[in-house]
Amino acid sequence: GDSVTQMEGPVTLSEEAFLTINCTYTATGYPSLFWYVQYPGEGLQLLLKATKADDKGSNKGFEATYRKETTSFHLEKGSVQVSDSAVYFCALSDEGGYQKVTFGIGTKLQVIP
Amino acid sequence: KAGVTQTPRYLIKTRGQQVTLSCSPISGHRSVSWYQQTPGQGLQFLFEYFSETQRNKGNFPGRFSGRQFSNSRSEMNVSTLELGDSALYLCASSEGTAPIHYGYTFGSGTRLTVV
């Protein structure tokens, strides 16, 4: 079945540091890939997405590129802020899976001033 | 437009009781999906409803059930509660007419504590 693998963290960075959160996936066919973010006490918010190979999703300074050859969708940001502290989830939706989305375990990011 | 509304935000129940959670999706969205979020298991898919029909179901026991009404609002029910059912239950809505290329919109969740 479908699966998403990402490190659990926590990842602790100083403000303005470079961020990478790795995500790899297993799926049949050509899934759509997503990053969601969850702030404390809230539900998940869609951060960015990519629907086909080599697509780059970007939003709020975050970006991720759909790499089919390495089945990866790593999240990056050039300069993190304290306000980026949250849990980040990588997810996929298989093309035949209608509304079922498979999530990774989530990576907690802590940014210290 | 209004977001996804889940009620109640918090619940405390006793083992053996049953509970009903409610979700109102974004206006115009016909698909509602439910997820259970726990620290150890992450987000686990419960089920998805579209136009009052369950279209997809995860690997949860029959104590977990749901339904969707004609206005797309959805409820999920958990009977004979166990301590392990303590979790954040998240509802997500989407337009539902195609594979989910556009992502979900999530509610803030219902935090269920079973004592």
PDB file of C-alpha atoms in Angstrom:
ATOM      1  CA  GLY A   1       0.000   0.000   0.000  1.00  0.00           C
ATOM      2  CA  ASP A   2       0.879   3.674  -0.056  1.00  0.00           C
ATOM      3  CA  SER A   3       3.292   5.001   2.552  1.00  0.00           C
ATOM      4  CA  VAL A   4       5.169   8.189   3.401  1.00  0.00           C
ATOM      5  CA  THR A   5       8.409   8.293   5.381  1.00  0.00           C
ATOM      6  CA  GLN A   6       9.752  11.368   7.136  1.00  0.00           C
ATOM      7  CA  MET A   7      11.874  11.982  10.205  1.00  0.00           C
ATOM      8  CA  GLU A   8       9.932  12.585  13.401  1.00  0.00           C
ATOM      9  CA  GLY A   9      12.220  15.164  14.918  1.00  0.00           C
ATOM     10  CA  PRO A  10      12.215  17.438  16.703  1.00  0.00           C
ATOM     11  CA  VAL A  11      14.388  19.487  14.412  1.00  0.00           C
ATOM     12  CA  THR A  12      15.824  22.479  16.249  1.00  0.00           C
ATOM     13  CA  LEU A  13      17.233  25.381  14.248  1.00  0.00           C
ATOM     14  CA  SER A  14      18.348  28.908  14.963  1.00  0.00           C
ATOM     15  CA  GLU A  15      16.459  31.743  13.310  1.00  0.00           C
ATOM     16  CA  GLU A  16      17.620  32.389   9.705  1.00  0.00           C
ATOM     17  CA  ALA A  17      19.058  28.868   9.339  1.00  0.00           C
ATOM     18  CA  PHE A  18      18.387  26.719   6.281  1.00  0.00           C
ATOM     19  CA  LEU A  19      15.701  24.068   6.645  1.00  0.00           C
ATOM     20  CA  THR A  20      15.418  20.675   4.974  1.00  0.00           C
ATOM     21  CA  ILE A  21      12.862  18.075   5.993  1.00  0.00           C
ATOM     22  CA  ASN A  22      13.211  14.868   4.023  1.00  0.00           C
ATOM     23  CA  CYS A  23      10.219  12.973   2.681  1.00  0.00           C
ATOM     24  CA  THR A  24      10.159   9.792   0.620  1.00  0.00           C
ATOM     25  CA  TYR A  25       7.129   7.875  -0.524  1.00  0.00           C
ATOM     26  CA  THR A  26       5.895   4.565  -1.873  1.00  0.00           C
ATOM     27  CA  ALA A  27       2.882   4.520  -4.163  1.00  0.00           C
ATOM     28  CA  THR A  28       1.559   2.929  -7.283  1.00  0.00           C
ATOM     29  CA  GLY A  29       1.055   5.127 -10.290  1.00  0.00           C
ATOM     30  CA  TYR A  30       1.581   8.879 -10.159  1.00  0.00           C
ATOM     31  CA  PRO A  31       0.463  10.347  -6.842  1.00  0.00           C
ATOM     32  CA  SER A  32      -0.062  13.985  -5.961  1.00  0.00           C
ATOM     33  CA  LEU A  33       2.253  15.141  -3.166  1.00  0.00           C
ATOM     34  CA  PHE A  34       1.586  17.638  -0.398  1.00  0.00           C
ATOM     35  CA  TRP A  35       3.122  19.334   2.591  1.00  0.00           C
ATOM     36  CA  TYR A  36       0.797  20.335   5.413  1.00  0.00           C
ATOM     37  CA  VAL A  37       1.636  22.363   8.518  1.00  0.00           C
ATOM     38  CA  GLN A  38       0.009  22.128  11.940  1.00  0.00           C
ATOM     39  CA  TYR A  39       0.398  24.897  14.500  1.00  0.00           C
ATOM     40  CA  PRO A  40      -0.274  24.121  18.181  1.00  0.00           C
ATOM     41  CA  GLY A  41      -3.949  23.598  18.939  1.00  0.00           C
ATOM     42  CA  GLU A  42      -5.008  23.789  15.308  1.00  0.00           C
ATOM     43  CA  GLY A  43      -5.870  21.514  12.414  1.00  0.00           C
ATOM     44  CA  LEU A  44      -3.625  20.993   9.414  1.00  0.00           C
ATOM     45  CA  GLN A  45      -3.181  23.639   6.728  1.00  0.00           C
ATOM     46  CA  LEU A  46      -2.086  22.908   3.189  1.00  0.00           C
ATOM     47  CA  LEU A  47       1.350  24.486   2.701  1.00  0.00           C
ATOM     48  CA  LEU A  48       2.177  23.450  -0.865  1.00  0.00           C
ATOM     49  CA  LYS A  49       1.542  20.747  -3.432  1.00  0.00           C
ATOM     50  CA  ALA A  50       2.834  19.168  -6.637  1.00  0.00           C
ATOM     51  CA  THR A  51       0.786  16.986  -8.926  1.00  0.00           C
ATOM     52  CA  LYS A  52       3.339  15.608 -11.391  1.00  0.00           C
ATOM     53  CA  ALA A  53       7.007  14.747 -11.689  1.00  0.00           C
ATOM     54  CA  ASP A  54       9.447  17.700 -11.671  1.00  0.00           C
ATOM     55  CA  ASP A  55       6.743  20.100 -10.448  1.00  0.00           C
ATOM     56  CA  LYS A  56       7.923  22.513  -7.763  1.00  0.00           C
ATOM     57  CA  GLY A  57       5.426  23.579  -5.137  1.00  0.00           C
ATOM     58  CA  SER A  58       6.110  26.792  -3.234  1.00  0.00           C
ATOM     59  CA  ASN A  59       4.443  28.978  -0.621  1.00  0.00           C
ATOM     60  CA  LYS A  60       5.571  31.413   2.113  1.00  0.00           C
ATOM     61  CA  GLY A  61       9.242  30.833   1.280  1.00  0.00           C
ATOM     62  CA  PHE A  62       8.919  27.040   1.484  1.00  0.00           C
ATOM     63  CA  GLU A  63       9.440  24.871  -1.578  1.00  0.00           C
ATOM     64  CA  ALA A  64       9.547  21.211  -2.542  1.00  0.00           C
ATOM     65  CA  THR A  65      10.216  19.441  -5.852  1.00  0.00           C
ATOM     66  CA  TYR A  66       8.483  16.226  -6.945  1.00  0.00           C
ATOM     67  CA  ARG A  67      11.297  13.791  -7.769  1.00  0.00           C
ATOM     68  CA  LYS A  68       9.921  10.616  -9.251  1.00  0.00           C
ATOM     69  CA  GLU A  69      13.319   9.012  -9.829  1.00  0.00           C
ATOM     70  CA  THR A  70      14.111   9.172  -6.097  1.00  0.00           C
ATOM     71  CA  THR A  71      10.450   9.049  -4.916  1.00  0.00           C
ATOM     72  CA  SER A  72      11.092  12.123  -2.798  1.00  0.00           C
ATOM     73  CA  PHE A  73       9.473  15.463  -1.967  1.00  0.00           C
ATOM     74  CA  HIS A  74      11.840  17.218   0.429  1.00  0.00           C
ATOM     75  CA  LEU A  75      10.718  20.473   2.053  1.00  0.00           C
ATOM     76  CA  GLU A  76      13.177  23.393   2.086  1.00  0.00           C
ATOM     77  CA  LYS A  77      13.277  26.982   3.274  1.00  0.00           C
ATOM     78  CA  GLY A  78      16.247  29.275   2.992  1.00  0.00           C
ATOM     79  CA  SER A  79      15.794  31.235   6.216  1.00  0.00           C
ATOM     80  CA  VAL A  80      13.447  30.034   8.971  1.00  0.00           C
ATOM     81  CA  GLN A  81      11.686  32.277  11.454  1.00  0.00           C
ATOM     82  CA  VAL A  82      10.422  31.612  14.979  1.00  0.00           C
ATOM     83  CA  SER A  83       6.897  31.733  13.567  1.00  0.00           C
ATOM     84  CA  ASP A  84       7.693  28.660  11.415  1.00  0.00           C
ATOM     85  CA  SER A  85       7.780  26.494  14.556  1.00  0.00           C
ATOM     86  CA  ALA A  86       5.140  23.826  13.920  1.00  0.00           C
ATOM     87  CA  VAL A  87       4.698  20.204  12.868  1.00  0.00           C
ATOM     88  CA  TYR A  88       5.123  19.513   9.147  1.00  0.00           C
ATOM     89  CA  PHE A  89       3.436  16.578   7.431  1.00  0.00           C
ATOM     90  CA  CYS A  90       4.318  15.120   4.072  1.00  0.00           C
ATOM     91  CA  ALA A  91       1.394  13.408   2.335  1.00  0.00           C
ATOM     92  CA  LEU A  92       0.319  11.770  -0.897  1.00  0.00           C
ATOM     93  CA  SER A  93      -2.878  11.065  -2.720  1.00  0.00           C
ATOM     94  CA  ASP A  94      -2.745   8.190  -5.134  1.00  0.00           C
ATOM     95  CA  GLU A  95      -4.357   8.938  -8.476  1.00  0.00           C
ATOM     96  CA  GLY A  96      -6.883   6.182  -7.947  1.00  0.00           C
ATOM     97  CA  GLY A  97      -7.509   6.854  -4.285  1.00  0.00           C
ATOM     98  CA  TYR A  98     -10.268   9.421  -4.561  1.00  0.00           C
ATOM     99  CA  GLN A  99     -10.205  11.358  -1.327  1.00  0.00           C
ATOM    100  CA  LYS A 100      -7.904   9.129   0.714  1.00  0.00           C
ATOM    101  CA  VAL A 101      -4.662  10.867   1.623  1.00  0.00           C
ATOM    102  CA  THR A 102      -1.753   9.050   3.282  1.00  0.00           C
ATOM    103  CA  PHE A 103       0.279  11.108   5.748  1.00  0.00           C
ATOM    104  CA  GLY A 104       3.769  10.791   7.151  1.00  0.00           C
ATOM    105  CA  ILE A 105       4.313  10.763  10.902  1.00  0.00           C
ATOM    106  CA  GLY A 106       5.014  14.523  11.015  1.00  0.00           C
ATOM    107  CA  THR A 107       8.237  16.401  11.781  1.00  0.00           C
ATOM    108  CA  LYS A 108       8.275  18.881  14.625  1.00  0.00           C
ATOM    109  CA  LEU A 109      10.302  22.018  13.891  1.00  0.00           C
ATOM    110  CA  GLN A 110      11.484  24.295  16.681  1.00  0.00           C
ATOM    111  CA  VAL A 111      13.110  27.587  15.692  1.00  0.00           C
ATOM    112  CA  ILE A 112      14.945  29.424  18.449  1.00  0.00           C
ATOM    113  CA  PRO A 113      15.769  33.151  18.362  1.00  0.00           C
TER     114      PRO A 113
ATOM    115  CA  LYS B   1     -16.103  31.710   2.955  1.00  0.00           C
ATOM    116  CA  ALA B   2     -16.470  29.906   6.256  1.00  0.00           C
ATOM    117  CA  GLY B   3     -13.980  27.150   7.000  1.00  0.00           C
ATOM    118  CA  VAL B   4     -14.532  23.619   8.205  1.00  0.00           C
ATOM    119  CA  THR B   5     -16.325  23.623  11.559  1.00  0.00           C
ATOM    120  CA  GLN B   6     -15.951  20.796  14.050  1.00  0.00           C
ATOM    121  CA  THR B   7     -17.915  20.526  17.254  1.00  0.00           C
ATOM    122  CA  PRO B   8     -17.314  20.140  20.071  1.00  0.00           C
ATOM    123  CA  ARG B   9     -13.662  21.194  20.423  1.00  0.00           C
ATOM    124  CA  TYR B  10     -13.108  19.135  23.562  1.00  0.00           C
ATOM    125  CA  LEU B  11     -14.798  16.086  25.047  1.00  0.00           C
ATOM    126  CA  ILE B  12     -14.167  13.966  28.097  1.00  0.00           C
ATOM    127  CA  LYS B  13     -15.918  10.598  28.201  1.00  0.00           C
ATOM    128  CA  THR B  14     -15.793   7.487  30.332  1.00  0.00           C
ATOM    129  CA  ARG B  15     -14.800   4.046  29.086  1.00  0.00           C
ATOM    130  CA  GLY B  16     -17.784   2.190  27.682  1.00  0.00           C
ATOM    131  CA  GLN B  17     -19.723   5.314  26.711  1.00  0.00           C
ATOM    132  CA  GLN B  18     -20.371   6.399  23.156  1.00  0.00           C
ATOM    133  CA  VAL B  19     -19.664   9.732  21.507  1.00  0.00           C
ATOM    134  CA  THR B  20     -20.779  11.645  18.419  1.00  0.00           C
ATOM    135  CA  LEU B  21     -18.627  14.242  16.702  1.00  0.00           C
ATOM    136  CA  SER B  22     -19.852  16.704  14.101  1.00  0.00           C
ATOM    137  CA  CYS B  23     -18.269  18.316  11.063  1.00  0.00           C
ATOM    138  CA  SER B  24     -19.628  20.990   8.724  1.00  0.00           C
ATOM    139  CA  PRO B  25     -17.566  21.244   5.528  1.00  0.00           C
ATOM    140  CA  ILE B  26     -16.864  24.298   3.439  1.00  0.00           C
ATOM    141  CA  SER B  27     -19.932  25.365   1.495  1.00  0.00           C
ATOM    142  CA  GLY B  28     -19.992  23.563  -1.835  1.00  0.00           C
ATOM    143  CA  HIS B  29     -17.682  20.760  -0.724  1.00  0.00           C
ATOM    144  CA  ARG B  30     -19.353  17.379  -0.963  1.00  0.00           C
ATOM    145  CA  SER B  31     -16.590  15.161   0.395  1.00  0.00           C
ATOM    146  CA  VAL B  32     -15.840  14.800   4.097  1.00  0.00           C
ATOM    147  CA  SER B  33     -12.998  12.668   5.412  1.00  0.00           C
ATOM    148  CA  TRP B  34     -12.209  11.785   9.009  1.00  0.00           C
ATOM    149  CA  TYR B  35      -8.794  11.147  10.534  1.00  0.00           C
ATOM    150  CA  GLN B  36      -7.630  10.088  13.975  1.00  0.00           C
ATOM    151  CA  GLN B  37      -4.417  11.776  15.147  1.00  0.00           C
ATOM    152  CA  THR B  38      -2.362  10.342  18.002  1.00  0.00           C
ATOM    153  CA  PRO B  39       1.274  10.981  18.997  1.00  0.00           C
ATOM    154  CA  GLY B  40       2.322   7.406  18.324  1.00  0.00           C
ATOM    155  CA  GLN B  41       0.413   6.636  15.118  1.00  0.00           C
ATOM    156  CA  GLY B  42       0.194  10.028  13.435  1.00  0.00           C
ATOM    157  CA  LEU B  43      -2.836  10.562  11.194  1.00  0.00           C
ATOM    158  CA  GLN B  44      -4.861   7.460  10.499  1.00  0.00           C
ATOM    159  CA  PHE B  45      -7.635   7.530   7.886  1.00  0.00           C
ATOM    160  CA  LEU B  46     -11.048   6.556   9.238  1.00  0.00           C
ATOM    161  CA  PHE B  47     -13.476   7.022   6.341  1.00  0.00           C
ATOM    162  CA  GLU B  48     -14.650   9.329   3.612  1.00  0.00           C
ATOM    163  CA  TYR B  49     -18.172  10.296   2.634  1.00  0.00           C
ATOM    164  CA  PHE B  50     -19.368  11.796  -0.613  1.00  0.00           C
ATOM    165  CA  SER B  51     -22.990  12.675  -1.333  1.00  0.00           C
ATOM    166  CA  GLU B  52     -24.186  10.708   1.720  1.00  0.00           C
ATOM    167  CA  THR B  53     -22.313   7.533   0.684  1.00  0.00           C
ATOM    168  CA  GLN B  54     -19.248   6.050   2.329  1.00  0.00           C
ATOM    169  CA  ARG B  55     -16.732   5.835  -0.480  1.00  0.00           C
ATOM    170  CA  ASN B  56     -13.619   4.774   1.365  1.00  0.00           C
ATOM    171  CA  LYS B  57     -12.863   3.197   4.722  1.00  0.00           C
ATOM    172  CA  GLY B  58      -9.711   2.740   6.789  1.00  0.00           C
ATOM    173  CA  ASN B  59      -8.728  -0.123   9.074  1.00  0.00           C
ATOM    174  CA  PHE B  60     -10.687   0.711  12.205  1.00  0.00           C
ATOM    175  CA  PRO B  61     -13.035  -1.583  14.146  1.00  0.00           C
ATOM    176  CA  GLY B  62     -16.768  -1.441  13.623  1.00  0.00           C
ATOM    177  CA  ARG B  63     -17.135   0.674  16.791  1.00  0.00           C
ATOM    178  CA  PHE B  64     -16.195   3.604  14.554  1.00  0.00           C
ATOM    179  CA  SER B  65     -18.962   4.664  12.213  1.00  0.00           C
ATOM    180  CA  GLY B  66     -20.067   7.728  10.369  1.00  0.00           C
ATOM    181  CA  ARG B  67     -22.697   9.245   8.197  1.00  0.00           C
ATOM    182  CA  GLN B  68     -23.262  12.228   5.976  1.00  0.00           C
ATOM    183  CA  PHE B  69     -26.412  14.258   5.572  1.00  0.00           C
ATOM    184  CA  SER B  70     -27.914  15.805   2.456  1.00  0.00           C
ATOM    185  CA  ASN B  71     -26.363  19.186   3.333  1.00  0.00           C
ATOM    186  CA  SER B  72     -22.904  17.481   3.403  1.00  0.00           C
ATOM    187  CA  ARG B  73     -22.555  17.810   7.164  1.00  0.00           C
ATOM    188  CA  SER B  74     -21.056  14.669   8.643  1.00  0.00           C
ATOM    189  CA  GLU B  75     -21.034  12.937  11.978  1.00  0.00           C
ATOM    190  CA  MET B  76     -18.833  10.208  13.303  1.00  0.00           C
ATOM    191  CA  ASN B  77     -19.736   7.958  16.182  1.00  0.00           C
ATOM    192  CA  VAL B  78     -17.560   5.847  18.430  1.00  0.00           C
ATOM    193  CA  SER B  79     -19.340   3.281  20.593  1.00  0.00           C
ATOM    194  CA  THR B  80     -18.040   1.436  23.640  1.00  0.00           C
ATOM    195  CA  LEU B  81     -15.157   3.837  24.116  1.00  0.00           C
ATOM    196  CA  GLU B  82     -11.733   2.530  25.069  1.00  0.00           C
ATOM    197  CA  LEU B  83      -8.810   4.401  26.614  1.00  0.00           C
ATOM    198  CA  GLY B  84      -6.944   4.016  23.320  1.00  0.00           C
ATOM    199  CA  ASP B  85      -9.584   6.064  21.515  1.00  0.00           C
ATOM    200  CA  SER B  86      -8.234   9.208  23.154  1.00  0.00           C
ATOM    201  CA  ALA B  87      -7.061  11.300  20.238  1.00  0.00           C
ATOM    202  CA  LEU B  88      -7.569  14.390  18.141  1.00  0.00           C
ATOM    203  CA  TYR B  89     -10.231  13.666  15.521  1.00  0.00           C
ATOM    204  CA  LEU B  90      -9.851  15.747  12.400  1.00  0.00           C
ATOM    205  CA  CYS B  91     -12.366  16.364   9.687  1.00  0.00           C
ATOM    206  CA  ALA B  92     -11.286  17.412   6.206  1.00  0.00           C
ATOM    207  CA  SER B  93     -13.430  18.621   3.347  1.00  0.00           C
ATOM    208  CA  SER B  94     -12.831  18.798  -0.380  1.00  0.00           C
ATOM    209  CA  GLU B  95     -14.867  19.244  -3.525  1.00  0.00           C
ATOM    210  CA  GLY B  96     -14.817  15.494  -3.989  1.00  0.00           C
ATOM    211  CA  THR B  97     -15.419  15.214  -7.698  1.00  0.00           C
ATOM    212  CA  ALA B  98     -11.922  14.190  -8.725  1.00  0.00           C
ATOM    213  CA  PRO B  99      -8.812  12.617  -7.232  1.00  0.00           C
ATOM    214  CA  ILE B 100      -7.591  14.992  -4.609  1.00  0.00           C
ATOM    215  CA  HIS B 101      -5.118  17.126  -6.516  1.00  0.00           C
ATOM    216  CA  TYR B 102      -6.097  20.269  -4.651  1.00  0.00           C
ATOM    217  CA  GLY B 103      -5.666  19.155  -1.071  1.00  0.00           C
ATOM    218  CA  TYR B 104      -7.944  19.075   1.900  1.00  0.00           C
ATOM    219  CA  THR B 105      -9.222  21.870   4.097  1.00  0.00           C
ATOM    220  CA  PHE B 106      -9.090  20.710   7.702  1.00  0.00           C
ATOM    221  CA  GLY B 107     -11.113  21.700  10.715  1.00  0.00           C
ATOM    222  CA  SER B 108      -9.477  22.446  14.058  1.00  0.00           C
ATOM    223  CA  GLY B 109     -10.403  19.023  15.389  1.00  0.00           C
ATOM    224  CA  THR B 110     -12.184  17.539  18.366  1.00  0.00           C
ATOM    225  CA  ARG B 111      -9.939  16.501  21.249  1.00  0.00           C
ATOM    226  CA  LEU B 112     -11.463  13.367  22.809  1.00  0.00           C
ATOM    227  CA  THR B 113     -10.190  12.148  26.165  1.00  0.00           C
ATOM    228  CA  VAL B 114     -11.430   8.793  27.465  1.00  0.00           C
ATOM    229  CA  VAL B 115     -10.995   8.233  31.200  1.00  0.00           C
TER     230      VAL B 115
END
